[in-house]
Coordinates of C-alpha atoms and ligand atoms in Angstrom, one line a residue:
X1 CA -0.3 0.0 0.2
X2 CA 1.2 3.2 -0.9
X3 CA 1.9 6.1 1.8
X4 CA 0.8 9.6 1.6
X5 CA 2.6 12.6 3.2
X6 CA 0.2 15.6 3.2
X7 CA 2.3 18.9 3.0
X8 CA 0.8 22.2 3.7
X9 CA 3.2 24.7 1.8
X10 CA 2.8 28.2 2.8
X11 CA 4.2 31.0 1.0
X12 CA 3.8 35.0 0.9
X13 CA 4.0 35.0 -2.9
X14 CA 3.7 32.4 -6.1
X15 CA 4.0 32.5 -9.7
X16 CA 1.6 32.7 -11.8
X17 CA -0.9 34.3 -9.0
X18 CA 1.3 37.0 -7.7
X19 CA 5.3 37.4 -7.9
X20 CA 7.6 39.8 -6.6
X21 CA 11.0 38.3 -6.3
X22 CA 12.4 34.8 -6.1
X23 CA 10.4 33.2 -3.3
X24 CA 7.5 33.6 -5.9
X25 CA 9.6 31.5 -8.5
X26 CA 10.3 29.2 -5.9
X27 CA 6.8 28.8 -4.5
X28 CA 5.4 28.9 -7.9
X29 CA 7.2 25.7 -8.8
X30 CA 8.4 23.6 -5.9
X31 CA 5.0 22.6 -4.7
X32 CA 4.1 20.9 -8.2
X33 CA 7.4 19.3 -8.5
X34 CA 7.0 17.4 -5.3
X35 CA 3.5 16.2 -6.2
X36 CA 5.5 14.9 -9.4
X37 CA 7.5 13.0 -7.2
X38 CA 4.2 10.8 -6.1
X39 CA 4.6 6.9 -7.3
X40 CA 3.4 3.4 -6.3
X41 CA 5.2 3.6 -2.9
X42 CA 4.8 7.2 -2.2
X43 CA 2.1 9.7 -2.5
X44 CA 2.7 13.4 -1.7
X45 CA 0.0 15.9 -1.5
X46 CA 1.2 19.2 -1.6
X47 CA -0.9 21.8 -1.1
X48 CA -0.3 25.7 -1.5
X49 CA -1.7 28.3 0.5
X50 CA -1.2 32.1 -0.3
X51 CA -2.4 35.2 1.1
X52 CA -5.5 36.3 -1.1
X53 CA -3.6 39.9 -1.9
X54 CA -5.7 42.5 -3.8
X55 CA -3.2 42.0 -6.6
X56 CA -3.9 38.5 -7.0
X57 CA -4.6 36.9 -10.2
X58 CA -6.4 33.6 -9.9
X59 CA -9.4 32.1 -12.0
X60 CA -12.3 29.7 -10.8
X61 CA -11.8 30.5 -7.4
X62 CA -14.4 28.5 -5.2
X63 CA -15.1 30.1 -1.8
X64 CA -15.0 27.9 1.0
X65 CA -17.6 28.4 4.1
X66 CA -16.7 31.4 5.8
X67 CA -14.8 30.8 9.4
X68 CA -13.2 32.9 11.9
X69 CA -10.5 32.7 14.5
X70 CA -10.7 34.4 18.0
X71 CA -8.9 37.4 18.7
X72 CA -9.3 39.4 22.2
X73 CA -13.0 39.1 23.1
X74 CA -14.0 39.0 19.4
X75 CA -13.4 37.4 16.3
X76 CA -11.6 38.1 12.8
X77 CA -13.3 36.5 9.6
X78 CA -11.6 34.4 7.1
X79 CA -12.6 34.3 3.5
X80 CA -10.9 31.3 2.5
X81 CA -11.1 29.8 -1.9
X82 CA -9.6 27.1 -3.4
X83 CA -8.8 26.7 -7.3
X84 CA -6.2 24.0 -8.9
X85 CA -3.1 24.9 -10.8
X86 CA -2.0 22.0 -13.4
X87 CA -3.4 19.4 -10.3
X88 CA -1.8 21.8 -7.5
X89 CA -4.7 22.5 -5.0
X90 CA -4.2 26.4 -4.2
X91 CA -6.2 27.9 -1.2
X92 CA -6.1 31.7 -0.8
X93 CA -6.9 33.1 2.7
X94 CA -8.6 36.7 2.7
X95 CA -9.7 38.8 5.5
X96 CA -9.6 42.4 6.6
X97 CA -5.9 42.2 7.9
X98 CA -4.9 41.4 4.1
X99 CA -7.4 43.3 2.5
X100 CA -6.2 46.3 4.5
X101 CA -2.3 46.0 3.2
X102 CA -2.4 46.5 -0.7
X103 CA 0.9 45.3 -1.3
X104 CA 2.7 42.1 -0.9
X105 CA 5.4 43.8 1.3
X106 CA 5.0 47.1 2.4
X107 CA 7.2 49.8 4.0
X108 CA 4.7 49.4 7.2
X109 CA 6.1 47.0 9.2
X110 CA 3.0 47.2 11.6
X111 CA 0.6 46.5 8.8
X112 CA 2.8 43.7 7.5
X113 CA 2.9 41.9 10.8
X114 CA -0.8 42.4 11.1
X115 CA -1.5 40.5 7.7
X116 CA 1.0 37.8 8.1
X117 CA 0.2 37.0 11.8
X118 CA -3.4 36.7 10.6
X119 CA -2.4 34.8 7.6
X120 CA -0.4 32.1 9.4
X121 CA -2.8 31.6 12.3
X122 CA -5.8 31.8 9.5
X123 CA -3.7 28.9 7.6
X124 CA -3.3 26.7 10.5
X125 CA -7.3 26.5 10.9
X126 CA -7.7 25.7 7.2
X127 CA -7.1 22.2 7.2
X128 CA -10.1 21.8 9.8
X129 CA -12.3 23.1 6.9
X130 CA -11.4 21.3 4.1
X131 CA -11.3 17.9 5.7
X132 CA -7.8 17.0 5.4
X133 CA -4.9 16.8 7.6
X134 CA -1.3 18.0 7.1
X135 CA 1.5 15.7 8.0
X136 CA 4.0 18.7 7.4
X137 CA 3.5 22.3 7.5
X138 CA 6.3 23.9 5.2
X139 CA 6.9 27.7 6.1
X140 CA 8.8 30.1 3.6
X141 CA 10.9 33.1 5.2
X142 CA 9.5 35.3 7.7
X143 CA 5.8 35.8 6.5
X144 CA 4.6 32.4 7.1
X145 CA 7.0 31.6 9.7
X146 CA 4.7 32.1 12.6
X147 CA 2.7 29.1 11.3
X148 CA 5.4 27.1 12.9
X149 CA 5.4 28.8 16.0
X150 CA 1.4 28.2 16.2
X151 CA 1.7 24.5 15.1
X152 CA 4.4 23.8 17.9
X153 CA 2.4 25.4 20.4
X154 CA -0.9 23.6 19.4
X155 CA 1.4 20.4 19.5
X156 CA 1.8 20.8 23.6
X157 CA -2.0 20.7 23.5
X158 CA -3.5 17.5 24.9
X159 CA -3.9 15.1 22.3
X160 CA -2.9 17.0 19.3
X161 CA -1.4 14.8 16.1
X162 CA 2.4 15.7 15.8
X163 CA 2.8 17.6 12.7
X164 CA 6.1 18.4 11.7
X165 CA 7.3 22.0 10.6
X166 CA 10.2 22.7 8.1
X167 CA 11.3 26.2 7.0
X168 CA 13.0 27.5 3.8
X169 CA 15.4 30.4 4.4
X170 CA 15.5 32.3 1.5
X171 CA 16.8 35.5 3.3
X172 CA 17.7 35.5 6.5
X173 CA 18.2 39.5 7.5
X174 CA 14.6 39.8 6.8
X175 CA 12.9 38.6 10.2
X176 CA 9.5 40.7 10.4
X177 CA 8.7 43.2 13.2
X178 CA 7.8 42.6 16.9
X179 CA 4.4 40.2 16.9
X180 CA 4.5 39.8 20.9
X181 CA 1.4 41.7 21.2
X182 CA -0.4 40.3 18.2
X183 CA 0.4 37.1 19.3
X184 CA -0.9 37.8 22.7
X185 CA -4.4 39.2 21.2
X186 CA -4.9 35.9 19.3
X187 CA -4.4 34.1 22.5
X188 CA -1.0 32.4 21.4
X189 CA 1.8 32.6 24.3
X190 CA 5.4 33.6 24.0
X191 CA 7.3 30.3 24.9
X192 CA 10.6 30.5 26.7
X193 CA 13.3 30.2 24.0
X194 CA 16.5 29.9 23.6
X195 CA 16.6 32.7 21.2
X196 CA 18.6 35.7 21.8
X197 CA 16.4 38.0 23.7
X198 CA 16.0 40.6 21.0
X199 CA 14.7 37.6 18.6
X200 CA 12.3 36.2 20.8
X201 CA 9.4 38.5 19.3
X202 CA 10.3 38.4 16.0
X203 CA 8.6 36.0 13.5
X204 CA 11.2 34.5 11.7
X205 CA 13.5 33.8 14.8
X206 CA 10.2 32.2 16.3
X207 CA 9.4 29.9 13.1
X208 CA 13.1 28.6 12.7
X209 CA 13.2 27.6 16.7
X210 CA 9.9 25.9 16.3
X211 CA 10.9 24.1 13.2
X212 CA 12.4 20.5 13.1
X213 CA 14.1 21.1 9.6
X214 CA 15.6 24.4 8.3
X215 CA 16.3 24.6 4.9
X216 CA 18.7 27.5 3.3
X217 CA 18.0 27.9 -0.4
X218 CA 21.9 26.5 -1.3
X219 CA 24.4 24.5 0.7
X220 CA 26.9 27.6 0.5
X221 CA 24.3 29.7 2.3
X222 CA 23.4 27.0 4.7
X223 CA 27.4 27.3 6.0
X224 CA 27.2 31.1 5.9
X225 CA 24.5 31.6 8.0
X226 CA 26.6 29.8 10.6
X227 CA 29.1 32.6 10.3
X228 CA 29.2 36.0 12.2
X229 CA 29.3 37.8 8.7
X230 CA 25.8 36.0 7.6
X231 CA 24.2 35.2 10.6
X232 CA 22.8 38.2 11.2
X233 CA 22.6 38.0 15.1
X234 CA 21.5 34.1 15.0
X235 CA 24.6 32.4 14.2
X236 CA 25.0 30.9 17.7
X237 CA 21.5 29.9 17.9
X238 CA 21.7 28.3 14.2
X239 CA 24.7 26.6 15.3
X240 CA 22.8 24.8 18.1
X241 CA 20.2 23.9 15.5
X242 CA 23.0 22.6 13.1
X243 CA 22.1 19.0 12.8
X244 CA 18.4 20.4 11.5
X245 CA 19.9 22.7 8.9
X246 CA 20.6 21.7 5.6
X247 CA 20.8 23.6 2.0
X248 CA 19.1 22.6 -1.0
X249 CA 19.6 24.7 -4.2
X250 CA 16.8 25.9 -5.8
X251 CA 16.2 25.0 -9.2
X252 CA 14.8 26.9 -12.4
X253 CA 12.0 26.2 -14.8
X254 CA 13.8 24.6 -17.3
X255 CA 10.9 24.5 -19.7
X256 CA 9.8 27.9 -19.6
X257 CA 13.6 29.3 -19.6
X258 CA 14.7 27.1 -22.6
X259 CA 16.1 29.2 -25.7
X260 CA 15.5 26.6 -28.0
X261 CA 11.5 27.4 -27.9
X262 CA 11.5 30.7 -26.0
X263 CA 8.8 32.7 -27.8
X264 CA 10.4 36.1 -26.0
X265 CA 13.2 35.4 -28.7
X266 CA 13.0 36.0 -32.5
X267 CA 15.8 33.4 -32.9
X268 CA 16.0 30.3 -31.2
X269 CA 18.9 28.2 -30.6
X270 CA 20.3 25.5 -28.5
X271 CA 23.5 23.6 -27.9
X272 CA 23.2 22.1 -31.6
X273 CA 22.3 25.6 -33.1
X274 CA 24.5 27.3 -31.1
X275 CA 25.7 29.6 -33.7
X276 CA 22.3 31.2 -33.9
X277 CA 23.1 32.6 -30.9
X278 CA 25.0 35.5 -32.3
X279 CA 21.8 37.0 -34.1
X280 CA 20.4 37.7 -30.7
X281 CA 23.3 39.6 -29.7
X282 CA 22.7 42.4 -32.8
X283 CA 19.1 42.1 -32.3
X284 CA 19.7 43.2 -29.0
X285 CA 21.9 46.2 -29.6
X286 CA 19.6 47.3 -32.2
X287 CA 16.7 47.2 -29.9
X288 CA 18.7 49.2 -27.2
X289 CA 19.8 51.6 -29.6
X290 CA 23.5 50.5 -29.4
X291 CA 25.9 50.3 -31.9
X292 CA 25.7 46.4 -33.9
X293 CA 28.9 45.1 -33.3
X294 CA 29.5 41.3 -32.6
X295 CA 32.9 42.1 -31.4
X296 CA 32.5 44.4 -28.4
X297 CA 31.2 42.9 -25.2
X298 CA 27.8 43.4 -24.1
X299 CA 27.4 43.5 -20.1
X300 CA 24.4 42.9 -18.6
X301 CA 22.7 43.5 -15.0
X302 CA 19.3 41.9 -14.9
X303 CA 18.3 42.6 -10.8
X304 CA 16.3 44.2 -8.4
X305 CA 17.8 47.4 -7.7
X306 CA 19.0 46.5 -4.3
X307 CA 22.0 46.9 -2.2
X308 CA 21.7 43.1 -1.4
X309 CA 22.3 42.5 -5.2
X310 CA 25.4 44.9 -5.2
X311 CA 24.4 46.9 -8.3
X312 CA 25.8 49.9 -6.7
X313 CA 29.1 48.1 -7.1
X314 CA 28.5 47.0 -10.6
X315 CA 27.7 50.6 -11.3
X316 CA 30.8 51.9 -9.8
X317 CA 32.8 49.2 -11.8
X318 CA 31.3 50.4 -15.1
X319 CA 31.9 54.1 -14.4
X320 CA 35.7 52.7 -13.9
X321 CA 36.1 51.4 -17.2
X322 CA 36.2 54.6 -19.2
X323 CA 39.1 53.4 -21.3
X324 CA 37.3 49.9 -22.0
X325 CA 35.4 49.5 -25.2
X326 CA 32.1 47.5 -24.3
X327 CA 28.2 47.9 -23.8
X328 CA 26.2 47.6 -21.2
X329 CA 22.6 47.2 -20.4
X330 CA 20.7 47.7 -17.1
X331 CA 17.0 46.4 -16.4
X332 CA 15.1 46.2 -13.3
X333 CA 13.5 48.1 -10.5
X334 CA 13.7 49.0 -7.1
X335 CA 15.0 51.4 -4.8
X336 CA 14.8 55.0 -6.3
X337 CA 18.4 56.0 -5.3
X338 CA 20.0 53.2 -7.6
X339 CA 17.6 53.8 -10.3
X340 CA 18.7 57.2 -10.4
X341 CA 22.4 56.0 -10.3
X342 CA 21.6 53.8 -13.4
X343 CA 20.0 56.9 -15.1
X344 CA 23.1 58.9 -14.4
X345 CA 25.3 56.3 -15.7
X346 CA 23.5 56.2 -19.1
X347 CA 24.0 59.9 -19.0
X348 CA 27.5 59.8 -18.6
X349 CA 28.2 57.0 -21.2
X350 CA 24.8 57.4 -23.7
X351 CA 26.5 55.3 -26.3
X352 CA 27.8 52.5 -24.0
X353 CA 25.2 52.1 -21.4
X354 CA 21.2 51.5 -21.5
X355 CA 19.3 51.8 -18.3
X356 CA 16.1 50.3 -18.6
X357 CA 14.1 50.9 -15.1
X358 CA 11.2 48.7 -15.9
X359 CA 10.1 45.0 -15.0
X360 CA 9.9 43.6 -18.4
X361 CA 10.0 39.6 -18.5
X362 CA 10.5 39.6 -22.3
X363 CA 13.4 42.2 -22.6
X364 CA 15.4 40.1 -19.4
X365 CA 14.8 36.6 -21.9
X366 CA 16.3 38.7 -24.8
X367 CA 19.1 39.8 -22.6
X368 CA 19.8 36.7 -21.7
X369 CA 19.9 35.1 -25.0
X370 CA 22.2 38.5 -26.5
X371 CA 24.5 39.8 -24.0
X372 CA 28.0 38.1 -23.4
X373 CA 27.9 38.4 -19.7
X374 CA 25.7 39.3 -16.7
X375 CA 27.4 40.7 -13.5
X376 CA 26.0 39.7 -10.0
X377 CA 28.2 41.4 -7.7
X378 CA 25.7 40.3 -4.7
X379 CA 26.7 41.3 -0.7
X380 CA 25.1 37.8 0.0
X381 CA 22.8 35.7 -2.1
X382 CA 21.2 32.7 -0.6
X383 CA 20.7 31.3 -4.0
X384 CA 20.3 33.6 -6.7
X385 CA 18.1 32.5 -10.0
X386 CA 19.5 35.2 -12.5
X387 CA 23.2 33.3 -13.0
X388 CA 21.2 29.8 -13.9
X389 CA 19.1 31.4 -16.1
X390 CA 21.8 33.0 -17.9
X391 CA 24.0 29.8 -18.3
X392 CA 21.2 28.2 -19.9
X393 CA 20.8 31.1 -22.3
X394 CA 24.6 31.1 -22.9
X395 CA 25.4 34.5 -20.8
X396 CA 28.4 33.9 -18.9
X397 CA 27.9 35.0 -15.4
X398 CA 30.3 37.2 -13.5
X399 CA 29.7 36.6 -9.6
X400 CA 30.5 37.5 -6.1
X401 CA 31.8 34.4 -4.5
X402 CA 28.6 33.9 -1.9
X403 CA 26.0 31.6 -1.0
X404 CA 24.2 30.1 -4.2
X405 CA 26.3 32.1 -6.7
X406 CA 29.5 30.6 -5.3
X407 CA 27.6 26.8 -5.3
X408 CA 26.4 27.3 -9.1
X409 CA 29.3 29.1 -11.0
X410 CA 32.7 27.5 -11.3
X411 CA 35.5 29.8 -12.1
X412 CA 36.8 29.4 -15.9
X413 CA 34.5 26.6 -16.3
X414 CA 31.1 28.3 -16.5
X415 CA 32.0 31.9 -15.5
X416 CA 34.1 34.2 -13.7
X417 CA 34.2 34.6 -9.7
X418 CA 35.5 37.5 -7.8
X419 CA 35.8 37.4 -3.5
X420 CA 36.0 41.0 -2.5
X421 CA 33.0 43.5 -1.9
X422 CA 35.1 46.0 -4.2
X423 CA 34.4 47.6 -7.6
X424 CA 38.0 46.8 -8.5
X425 CA 37.6 43.4 -7.9
X426 CA 34.6 43.1 -10.0
X427 CA 36.4 45.1 -12.6
X428 CA 39.2 42.6 -13.0
X429 CA 36.8 39.9 -13.0
X430 CA 35.0 41.6 -16.2
X431 CA 38.7 42.0 -17.6
X432 CA 39.4 38.5 -17.0
X433 CA 36.2 37.8 -18.8
X434 CA 36.9 40.2 -21.9
X435 CA 40.2 38.4 -22.2
X436 CA 38.8 35.2 -22.6
X437 CA 36.0 36.7 -24.8
X438 CA 38.8 37.4 -27.7
X439 CA 39.6 33.7 -27.8
X440 CA 36.0 32.6 -29.5
X441 CA 37.0 28.9 -28.9
X442 CA 37.5 29.3 -25.1
X443 CA 34.4 31.5 -24.9
X444 CA 32.5 29.3 -26.7
X445 CA 33.4 26.3 -24.2
X446 CA 32.3 28.3 -21.5
X447 CA 28.9 29.2 -22.6
X448 CA 28.6 25.4 -23.8
X449 CA 29.5 24.4 -20.4
X450 CA 26.7 26.5 -18.4
X451 CA 24.0 25.4 -21.1
X452 CA 24.7 21.9 -20.8
X453 CA 24.3 22.2 -16.9
X454 CA 20.9 20.8 -15.3
X455 CA 19.4 23.1 -13.2
X456 CA 16.3 21.2 -13.0
X457 CA 14.0 21.6 -10.1
X458 CA 13.7 17.4 -9.9
X459 CA 16.8 16.9 -7.9
X460 CA 15.9 19.6 -5.2
X461 CA 12.6 18.2 -4.7
X462 CA 13.8 14.7 -3.9
X463 CA 16.0 16.3 -1.5
X464 CA 13.0 18.1 0.0
X465 CA 11.1 14.6 -0.1
X466 CA 14.0 13.3 1.8
X467 CA 13.5 15.6 4.4
X468 CA 9.6 15.0 4.8
X469 CA 10.3 11.3 4.8
X470 CA 12.9 11.8 7.8
X471 CA 10.2 13.8 9.9
X472 CA 7.0 11.8 9.5
X473 CA 8.5 8.5 10.2
Ligands
LIG1 C1 15.6 35.4 -2.2 C2 17.3 35.4 -2.3 C3 17.7 34.9 -3.7 C4 17.0 33.9 -3.9 C5 15.6 33.8 -3.6 C6 14.6 32.2 -4.2 O1 15.0 36.6 -3.1 O2 17.4 36.6 -2.1 O3 19.1 34.6 -3.4 O4 17.1 33.1 -5.2 O5 15.1 34.0 -2.6 O6 15.1 31.5 -2.9

């Protein structure tokens, strides 16, 4: 007889319903990949729960019966909906605290705390109303981590079934704001934890504390969070939990990101028709208003305009390359100061640098297909997806040696890697790239090596399955 593991997978965002960043990519694919692992021996019934943000785009939503969760002397109503996405059951949790806060992540920490605390509480009540009992709660980042805390406190109630808790860590520095009073209003007590004092009222640390397994989104990041440099004040605590901490590299959607069929490209190519890639470079140059020249190195920055991503360092590096012949394109939105810096760079080098400060998924794909190198000088990078997509498209990554970047880009085999968070280190790595680029044969080997890599989700999903199995034994 086959065994079933029921997993309630919680996230703040998931493609295609709502996507702001990398978490949305992961939550949009991983639950389906996990379900796909089901076989005769084991059935994985993974179900996704998302907040019903006002901006969610979903079809065929069926409302569930209304329910409510107690708060103080009154109750908060929960409006839940269900739908399916290619066989994956998806639930949306709506209600006043979610409606009241328009964006997925706002600058108002108090509102975000209200929203995600409500979401986590309500999500833990959901199984009762759908007649389905999870064996594992799988939360992602601070937004949904309180579910694990609530799950654990429930477990202490007499007779409650053991439900395991897993948390995936996409971004440790974002821990959420003080939820002590909110938890209390929902009747959830703050436990005596072995967290540092400042962390005892924050959602992410409480979720880490309550979880049975902690998964960082790359093995490299799993190692880094144990150090003072990247551990954000929790490294002592995480070192105590070392046994339950592991790293599983994210995958990318190899079907959607496939240069041989990508509809965003006018000229498709693969390893077998590699020569056709060159046409994409010229088309891109033309589209951006740059000189059409196959020989001038074309660099790309495709990123959220965010200090985490080190885009400031990339800009300083480009500014310091006055005497070098290159072209560059910057694509992305984010921090207004960084957007301004990108515009200034374009003004400074109008025939070399183009700043496209927008979200444009098709242009991103055309850049992956046309640019020679992508720059990713991140201050820290839990996983990073762009370097993997770039390699799949034959665009060679120049990355800082951190987290998932270090795990996925092999120096002089698939890309260029530098250590120091200094713009001159990046300039040196770019120059090393440019030097190799003049040797066509060598360059093509780098590109082909990257294109041949398998970054599919399946292997990662299997690692998650192993963790679930170890917890529900
Ligand atoms: C966060 C991290 C990024 C990771 C993504 C998905 O956005 O900053 O490194 O790739 O989550 O896990």
